[in-house]
GROMACS .gro file of C-alpha atoms in nm:
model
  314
    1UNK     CA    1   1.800  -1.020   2.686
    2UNK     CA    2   1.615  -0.876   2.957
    3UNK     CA    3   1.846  -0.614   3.031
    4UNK     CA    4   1.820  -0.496   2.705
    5UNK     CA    5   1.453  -0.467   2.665
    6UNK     CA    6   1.255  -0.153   2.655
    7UNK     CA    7   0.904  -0.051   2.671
    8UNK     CA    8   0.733   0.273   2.687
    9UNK     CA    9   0.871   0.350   3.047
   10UNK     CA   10   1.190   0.281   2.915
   11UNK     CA   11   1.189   0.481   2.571
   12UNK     CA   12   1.486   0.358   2.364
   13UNK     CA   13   1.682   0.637   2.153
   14UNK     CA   14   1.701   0.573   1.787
   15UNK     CA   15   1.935   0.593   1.570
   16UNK     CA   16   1.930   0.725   1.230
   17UNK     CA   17   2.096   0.661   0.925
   18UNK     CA   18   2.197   0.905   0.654
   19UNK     CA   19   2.294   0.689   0.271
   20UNK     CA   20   2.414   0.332   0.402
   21UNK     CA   21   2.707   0.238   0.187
   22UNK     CA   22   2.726   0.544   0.019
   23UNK     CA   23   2.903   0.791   0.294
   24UNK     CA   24   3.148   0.880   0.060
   25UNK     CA   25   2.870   1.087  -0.124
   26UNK     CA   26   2.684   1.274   0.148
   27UNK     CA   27   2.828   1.572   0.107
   28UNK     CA   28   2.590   1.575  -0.227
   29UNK     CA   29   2.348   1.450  -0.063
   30UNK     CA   30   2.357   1.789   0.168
   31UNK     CA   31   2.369   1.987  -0.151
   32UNK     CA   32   2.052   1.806  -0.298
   33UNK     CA   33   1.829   1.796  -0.020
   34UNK     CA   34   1.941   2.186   0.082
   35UNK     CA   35   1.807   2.252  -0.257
   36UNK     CA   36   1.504   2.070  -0.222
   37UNK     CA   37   1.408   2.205   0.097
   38UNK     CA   38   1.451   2.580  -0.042
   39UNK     CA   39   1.238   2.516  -0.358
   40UNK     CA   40   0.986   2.337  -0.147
   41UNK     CA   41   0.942   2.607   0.111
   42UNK     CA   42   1.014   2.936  -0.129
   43UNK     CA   43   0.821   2.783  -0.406
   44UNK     CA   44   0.503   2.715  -0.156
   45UNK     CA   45   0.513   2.992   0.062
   46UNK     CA   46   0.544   3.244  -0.256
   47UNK     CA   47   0.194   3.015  -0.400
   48UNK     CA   48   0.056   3.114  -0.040
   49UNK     CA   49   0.134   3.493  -0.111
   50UNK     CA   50   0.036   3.482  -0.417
   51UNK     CA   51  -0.291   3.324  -0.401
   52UNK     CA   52  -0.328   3.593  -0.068
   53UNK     CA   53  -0.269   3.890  -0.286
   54UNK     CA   54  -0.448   3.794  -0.609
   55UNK     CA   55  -0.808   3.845  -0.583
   56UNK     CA   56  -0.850   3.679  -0.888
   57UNK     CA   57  -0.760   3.328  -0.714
   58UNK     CA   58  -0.988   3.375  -0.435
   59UNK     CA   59  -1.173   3.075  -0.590
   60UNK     CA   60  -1.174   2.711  -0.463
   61UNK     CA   61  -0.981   2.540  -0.703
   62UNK     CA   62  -0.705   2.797  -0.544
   63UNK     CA   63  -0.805   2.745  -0.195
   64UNK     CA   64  -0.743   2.427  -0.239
   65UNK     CA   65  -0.416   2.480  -0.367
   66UNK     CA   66  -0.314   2.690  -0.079
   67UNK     CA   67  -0.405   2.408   0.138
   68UNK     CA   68  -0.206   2.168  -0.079
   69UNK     CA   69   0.101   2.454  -0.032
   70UNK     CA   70   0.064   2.468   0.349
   71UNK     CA   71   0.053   2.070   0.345
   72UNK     CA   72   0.360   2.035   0.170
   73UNK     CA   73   0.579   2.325   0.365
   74UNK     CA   74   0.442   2.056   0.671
   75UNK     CA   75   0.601   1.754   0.487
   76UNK     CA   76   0.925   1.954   0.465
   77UNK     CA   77   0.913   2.082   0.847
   78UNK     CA   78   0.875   1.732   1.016
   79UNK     CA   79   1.175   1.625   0.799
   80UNK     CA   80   1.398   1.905   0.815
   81UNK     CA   81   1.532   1.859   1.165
   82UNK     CA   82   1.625   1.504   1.180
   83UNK     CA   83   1.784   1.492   0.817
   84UNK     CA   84   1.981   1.846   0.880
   85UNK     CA   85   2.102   1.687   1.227
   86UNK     CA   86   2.200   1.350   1.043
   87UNK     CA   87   2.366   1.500   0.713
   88UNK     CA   88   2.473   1.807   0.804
   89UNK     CA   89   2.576   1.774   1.226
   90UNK     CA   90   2.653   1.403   1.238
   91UNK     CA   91   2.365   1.382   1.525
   92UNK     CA   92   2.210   1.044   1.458
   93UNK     CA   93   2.004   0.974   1.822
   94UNK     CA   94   1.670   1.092   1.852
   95UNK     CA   95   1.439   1.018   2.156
   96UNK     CA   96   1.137   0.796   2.146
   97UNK     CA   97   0.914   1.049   2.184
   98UNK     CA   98   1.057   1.271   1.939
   99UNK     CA   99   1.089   0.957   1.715
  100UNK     CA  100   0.651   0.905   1.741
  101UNK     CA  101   0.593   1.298   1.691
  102UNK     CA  102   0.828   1.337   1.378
  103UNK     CA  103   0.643   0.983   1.285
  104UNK     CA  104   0.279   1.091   1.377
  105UNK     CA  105   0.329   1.447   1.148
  106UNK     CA  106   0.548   1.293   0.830
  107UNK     CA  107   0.224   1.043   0.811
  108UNK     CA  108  -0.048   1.265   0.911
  109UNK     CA  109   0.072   1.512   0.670
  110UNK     CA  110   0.107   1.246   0.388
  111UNK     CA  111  -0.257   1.141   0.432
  112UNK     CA  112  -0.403   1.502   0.423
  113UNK     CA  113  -0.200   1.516   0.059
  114UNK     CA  114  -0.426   1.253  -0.047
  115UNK     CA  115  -0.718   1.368   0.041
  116UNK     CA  116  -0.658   1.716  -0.076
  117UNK     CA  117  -0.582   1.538  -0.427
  118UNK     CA  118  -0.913   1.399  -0.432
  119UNK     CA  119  -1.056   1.691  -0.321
  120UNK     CA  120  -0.882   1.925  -0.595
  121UNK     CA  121  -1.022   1.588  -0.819
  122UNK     CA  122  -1.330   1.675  -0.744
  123UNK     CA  123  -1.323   2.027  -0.780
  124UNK     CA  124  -1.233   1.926  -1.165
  125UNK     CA  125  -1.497   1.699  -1.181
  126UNK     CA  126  -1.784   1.994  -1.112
  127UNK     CA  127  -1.640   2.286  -1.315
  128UNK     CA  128  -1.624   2.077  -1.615
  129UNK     CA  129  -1.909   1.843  -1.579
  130UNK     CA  130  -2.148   2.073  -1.428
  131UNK     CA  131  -2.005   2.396  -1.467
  132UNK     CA  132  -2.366   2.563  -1.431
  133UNK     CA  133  -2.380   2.392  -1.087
  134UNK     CA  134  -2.005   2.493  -0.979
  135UNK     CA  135  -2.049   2.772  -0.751
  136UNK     CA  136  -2.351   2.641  -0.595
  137UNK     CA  137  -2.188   2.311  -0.528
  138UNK     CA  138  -1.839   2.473  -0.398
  139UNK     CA  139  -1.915   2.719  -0.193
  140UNK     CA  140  -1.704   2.892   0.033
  141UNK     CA  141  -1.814   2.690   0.357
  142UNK     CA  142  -1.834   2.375   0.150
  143UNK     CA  143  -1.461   2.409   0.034
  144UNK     CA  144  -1.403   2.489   0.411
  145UNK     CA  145  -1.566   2.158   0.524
  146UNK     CA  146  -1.364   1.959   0.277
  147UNK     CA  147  -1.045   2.063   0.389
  148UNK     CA  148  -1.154   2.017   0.719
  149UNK     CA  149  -1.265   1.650   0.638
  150UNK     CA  150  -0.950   1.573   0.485
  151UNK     CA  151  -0.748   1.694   0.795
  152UNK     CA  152  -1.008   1.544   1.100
  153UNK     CA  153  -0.967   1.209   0.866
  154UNK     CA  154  -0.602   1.203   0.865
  155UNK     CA  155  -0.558   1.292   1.248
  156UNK     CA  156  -0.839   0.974   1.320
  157UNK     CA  157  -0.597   0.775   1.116
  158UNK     CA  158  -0.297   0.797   1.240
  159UNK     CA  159  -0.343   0.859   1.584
  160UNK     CA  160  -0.331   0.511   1.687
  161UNK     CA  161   0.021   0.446   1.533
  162UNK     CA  162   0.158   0.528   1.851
  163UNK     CA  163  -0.003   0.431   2.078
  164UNK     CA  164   0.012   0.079   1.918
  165UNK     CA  165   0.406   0.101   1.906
  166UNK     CA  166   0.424   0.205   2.286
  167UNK     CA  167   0.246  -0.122   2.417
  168UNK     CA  168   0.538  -0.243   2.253
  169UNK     CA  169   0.901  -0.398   2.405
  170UNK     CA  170   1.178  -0.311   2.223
  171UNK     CA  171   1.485  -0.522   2.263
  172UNK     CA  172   1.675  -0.496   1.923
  173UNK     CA  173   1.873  -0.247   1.792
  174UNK     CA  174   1.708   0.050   1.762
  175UNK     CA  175   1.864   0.130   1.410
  176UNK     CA  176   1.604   0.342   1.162
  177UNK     CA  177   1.702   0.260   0.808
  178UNK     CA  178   1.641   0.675   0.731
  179UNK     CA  179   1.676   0.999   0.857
  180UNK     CA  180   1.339   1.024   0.996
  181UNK     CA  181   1.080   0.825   1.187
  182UNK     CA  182   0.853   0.634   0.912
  183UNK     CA  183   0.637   0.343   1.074
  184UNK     CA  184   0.688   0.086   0.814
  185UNK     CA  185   1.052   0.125   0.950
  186UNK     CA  186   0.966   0.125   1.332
  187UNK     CA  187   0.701  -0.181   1.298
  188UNK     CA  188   1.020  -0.415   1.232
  189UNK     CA  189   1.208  -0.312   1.532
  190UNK     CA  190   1.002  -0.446   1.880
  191UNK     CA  191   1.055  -0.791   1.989
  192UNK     CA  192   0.658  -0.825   2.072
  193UNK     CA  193   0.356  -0.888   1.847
  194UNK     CA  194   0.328  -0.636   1.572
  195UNK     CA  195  -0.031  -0.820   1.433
  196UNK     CA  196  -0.199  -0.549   1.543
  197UNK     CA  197  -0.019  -0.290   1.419
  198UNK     CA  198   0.026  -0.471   1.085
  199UNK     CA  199  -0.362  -0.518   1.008
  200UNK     CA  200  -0.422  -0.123   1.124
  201UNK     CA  201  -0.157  -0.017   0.908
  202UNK     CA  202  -0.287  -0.173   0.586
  203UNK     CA  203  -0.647  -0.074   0.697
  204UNK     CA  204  -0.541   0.273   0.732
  205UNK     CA  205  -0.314   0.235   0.413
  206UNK     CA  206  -0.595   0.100   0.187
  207UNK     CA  207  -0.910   0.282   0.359
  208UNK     CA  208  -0.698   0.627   0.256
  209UNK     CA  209  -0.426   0.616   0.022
  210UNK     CA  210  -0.634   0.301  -0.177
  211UNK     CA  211  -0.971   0.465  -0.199
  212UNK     CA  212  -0.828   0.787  -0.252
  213UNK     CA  213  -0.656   0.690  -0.565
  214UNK     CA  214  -0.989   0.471  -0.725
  215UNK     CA  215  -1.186   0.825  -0.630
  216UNK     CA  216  -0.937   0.977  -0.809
  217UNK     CA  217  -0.899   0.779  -1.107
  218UNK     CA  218  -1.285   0.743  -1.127
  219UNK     CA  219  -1.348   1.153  -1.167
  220UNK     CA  220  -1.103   1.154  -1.427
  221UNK     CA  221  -1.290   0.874  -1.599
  222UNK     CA  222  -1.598   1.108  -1.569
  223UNK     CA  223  -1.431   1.392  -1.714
  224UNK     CA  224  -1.292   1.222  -1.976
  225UNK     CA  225  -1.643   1.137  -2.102
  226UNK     CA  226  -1.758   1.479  -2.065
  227UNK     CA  227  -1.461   1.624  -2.243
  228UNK     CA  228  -1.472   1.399  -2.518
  229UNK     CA  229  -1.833   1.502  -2.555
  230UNK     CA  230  -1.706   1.811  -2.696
  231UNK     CA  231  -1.709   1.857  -3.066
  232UNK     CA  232  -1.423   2.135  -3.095
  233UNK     CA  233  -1.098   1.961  -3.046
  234UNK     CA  234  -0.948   2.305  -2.953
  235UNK     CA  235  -1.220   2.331  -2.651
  236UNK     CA  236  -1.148   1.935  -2.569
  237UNK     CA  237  -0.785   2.074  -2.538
  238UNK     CA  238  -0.839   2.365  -2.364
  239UNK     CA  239  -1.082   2.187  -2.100
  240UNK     CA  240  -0.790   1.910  -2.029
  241UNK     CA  241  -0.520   2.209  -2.006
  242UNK     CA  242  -0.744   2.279  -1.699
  243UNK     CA  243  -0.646   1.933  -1.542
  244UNK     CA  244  -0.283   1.909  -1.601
  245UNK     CA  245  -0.130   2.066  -1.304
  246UNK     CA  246  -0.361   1.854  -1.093
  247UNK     CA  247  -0.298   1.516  -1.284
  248UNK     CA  248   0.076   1.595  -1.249
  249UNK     CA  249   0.017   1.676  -0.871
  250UNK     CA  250  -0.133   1.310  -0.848
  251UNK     CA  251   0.134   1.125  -1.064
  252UNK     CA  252   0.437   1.280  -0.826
  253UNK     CA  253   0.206   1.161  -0.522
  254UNK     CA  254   0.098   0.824  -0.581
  255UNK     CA  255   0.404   0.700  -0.831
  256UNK     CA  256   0.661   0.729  -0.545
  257UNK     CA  257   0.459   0.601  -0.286
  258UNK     CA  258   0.370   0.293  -0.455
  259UNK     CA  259   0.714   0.259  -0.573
  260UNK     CA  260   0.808   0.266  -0.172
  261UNK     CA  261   0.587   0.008  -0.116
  262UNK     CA  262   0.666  -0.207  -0.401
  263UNK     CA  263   1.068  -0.158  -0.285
  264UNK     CA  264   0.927  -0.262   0.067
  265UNK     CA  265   0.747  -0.577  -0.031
  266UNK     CA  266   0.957  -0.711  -0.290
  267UNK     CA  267   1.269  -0.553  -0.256
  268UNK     CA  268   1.416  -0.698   0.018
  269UNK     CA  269   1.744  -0.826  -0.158
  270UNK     CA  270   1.810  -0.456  -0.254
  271UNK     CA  271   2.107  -0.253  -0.136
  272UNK     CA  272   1.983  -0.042   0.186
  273UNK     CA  273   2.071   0.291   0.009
  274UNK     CA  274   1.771   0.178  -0.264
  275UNK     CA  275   1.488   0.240   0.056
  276UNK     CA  276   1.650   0.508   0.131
  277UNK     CA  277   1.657   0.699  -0.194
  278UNK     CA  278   1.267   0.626  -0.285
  279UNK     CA  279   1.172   0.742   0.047
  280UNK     CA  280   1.370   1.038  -0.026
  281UNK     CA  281   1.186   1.056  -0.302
  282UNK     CA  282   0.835   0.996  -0.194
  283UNK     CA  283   0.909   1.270   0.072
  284UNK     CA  284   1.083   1.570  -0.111
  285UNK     CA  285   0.998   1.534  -0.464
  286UNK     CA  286   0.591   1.634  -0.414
  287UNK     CA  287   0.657   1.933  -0.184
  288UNK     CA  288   0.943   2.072  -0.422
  289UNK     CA  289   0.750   1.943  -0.763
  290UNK     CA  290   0.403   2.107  -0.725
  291UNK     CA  291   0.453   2.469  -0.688
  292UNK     CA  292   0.663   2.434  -0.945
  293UNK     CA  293   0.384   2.300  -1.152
  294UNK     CA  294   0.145   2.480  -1.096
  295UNK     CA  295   0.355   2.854  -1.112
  296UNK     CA  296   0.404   2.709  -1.500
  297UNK     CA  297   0.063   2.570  -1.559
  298UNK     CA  298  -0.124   2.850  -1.400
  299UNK     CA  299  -0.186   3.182  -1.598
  300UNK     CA  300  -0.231   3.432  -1.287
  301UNK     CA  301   0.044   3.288  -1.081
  302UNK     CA  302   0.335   3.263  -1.327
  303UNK     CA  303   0.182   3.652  -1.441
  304UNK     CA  304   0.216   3.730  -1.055
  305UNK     CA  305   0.549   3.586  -1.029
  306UNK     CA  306   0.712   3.755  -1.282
  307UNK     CA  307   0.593   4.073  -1.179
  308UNK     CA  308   0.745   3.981  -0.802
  309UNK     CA  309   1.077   3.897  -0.995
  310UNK     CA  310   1.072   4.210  -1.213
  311UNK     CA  311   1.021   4.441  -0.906
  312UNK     CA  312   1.294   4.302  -0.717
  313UNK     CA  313   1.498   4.318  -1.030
  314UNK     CA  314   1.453   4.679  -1.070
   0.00000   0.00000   0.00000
């Protein structure tokens, strides 16, 4: 036993895994997630260039979409080299260092998502229940101090992760049950006292993710009221129009990631390739969903787009 222990002096590799028990399929699997990862990063860096080039956008409901875009082409960088290593180069070790950066990004950039969403909640909640105050509430340096918020929060977060995971020994086999470094997986694999790291993690988890979500659900509850304050069902309609793309942007946010933890907690029994699939899903379906959303819902940027399209056609 004690020759196979590690700590932090030692730094185990880990090993990845691609679809457990369903090998005979990954060559789909390449196919999907190439396709994912093209939508996710075309579709948000052409929402970047967009919202760049149209003046009309330089607003900060759109500047908060831009940060949402450059969030989600950061989900899709911290996956992309362990998952094109594992599916498409058979390379399954990573380092223990590597292993706590790709962890410390995937999770930082997952909690700036969700405070962006409440953010962009917000935003909605003063253009249509105080649209008088709107531009004197979001001002330029105001929308820059949210997204700065949102960001300093998420770093003060997840920092600790870890560092709590180096104090650690590690004597098991260091076997990830994905293609990346998540630390729901990694807390399972030291032979020490994971407590700690266990209270901090549903701290973190419940202090973001948990009050970000009753924020959320709360400013919709607002707007609601206001909106149904509105005699003319044709302005109650078009007011809520204004809302879709972000209450979509929520639902493909928070309905995987409860799903994950839900598959976590009670779905032990599960085949392996079922964890494996809603992380997949938690992690690629957002980044590739939204600007996809949004380039429908959004006047200016689906005119801007087709213009883009039609020049290149011609």
């Amino acid at each position: 036993m004690g020759g196979d222990t590690h700590n932090s002096s030692g730094l185990p590799p880990f090993t990845l895994t691609g679809l457990p028990r369903l090998e005979a399929s990954q060559h789909w699997m390449i196919l999907l997630l190439g396709l994912l990862y093209t939508v996710s990063i075309v579709g948000n860096s052409l929402i970047l260039f967009i919202i760049k080039e149209e003046q009309s956008l330089h607003q900060p409901m759109y500047y908060f979409l831009s940060l949402l875009s450059v969030n989600d082409l950061g989900v899709s960088f911290s996956t992309l080299p362990t998952v094109l290593a594992t599916f498409c180069f058979h390379i399954r070790e990573i380092s223990f260092n590597s292993c706590m950066v790709q962890m410390f990004f995937i999770h930082f950039f997952s909690f700036i998502e969700s405070g962006i969403l409440l953010v962009m909640s917000f935003d909605r909640y003063v253009a249509i229940c105080h649209p008088l105050r709107y531009a004197t509430v979001l001002t330029d340096a105001r929308v820059v101090q949210m997204g700065m918020s949102a960001i300093i929060r998420s770093f003060c977060m997840i920092f600790p992760l870890p560092l709590l995971l180096l104090r650690l020994p590690f004597c098991k086999a260091n076997v990830l049950s994905h293609a990346y470094c998540l630390h729901p997986d990694l807390i399972h694999l030291p032979c020490g006292d994971v407590t700690i790291n266990n209270i901090f993690g549903l701290v973190i988890v419940i202090s973001t993710f948990g009050l970000d979500s009753a924020l959320v659900f709360i400013s919709y509850v607002l707007i609601l009221r206001s909106v149904l304050a509105i005699a003319s069902r044709e302005e109650r309609l078009k007011t809520l129009n204004t809302c879709v793309s972000h209450m979509c942007a929520v639902l493909i946010f928070y309905v995987p990631k409860v799903g994950v933890s839900m598959a976590a907690r009670y779905g032990r029994h599960a085949p392996p390739y079922v964890h494996t699939l809603m992380s997949l899903i938690y992690l690629f379906v957002p980044p590739m969903l939204n600007p996809v959303i949004y380039s429908i819902k959004t006047k200016e940027i689906r005119r801007r787009l087709c213009k883009i399209l039609l020049r290149r056609k011609f």
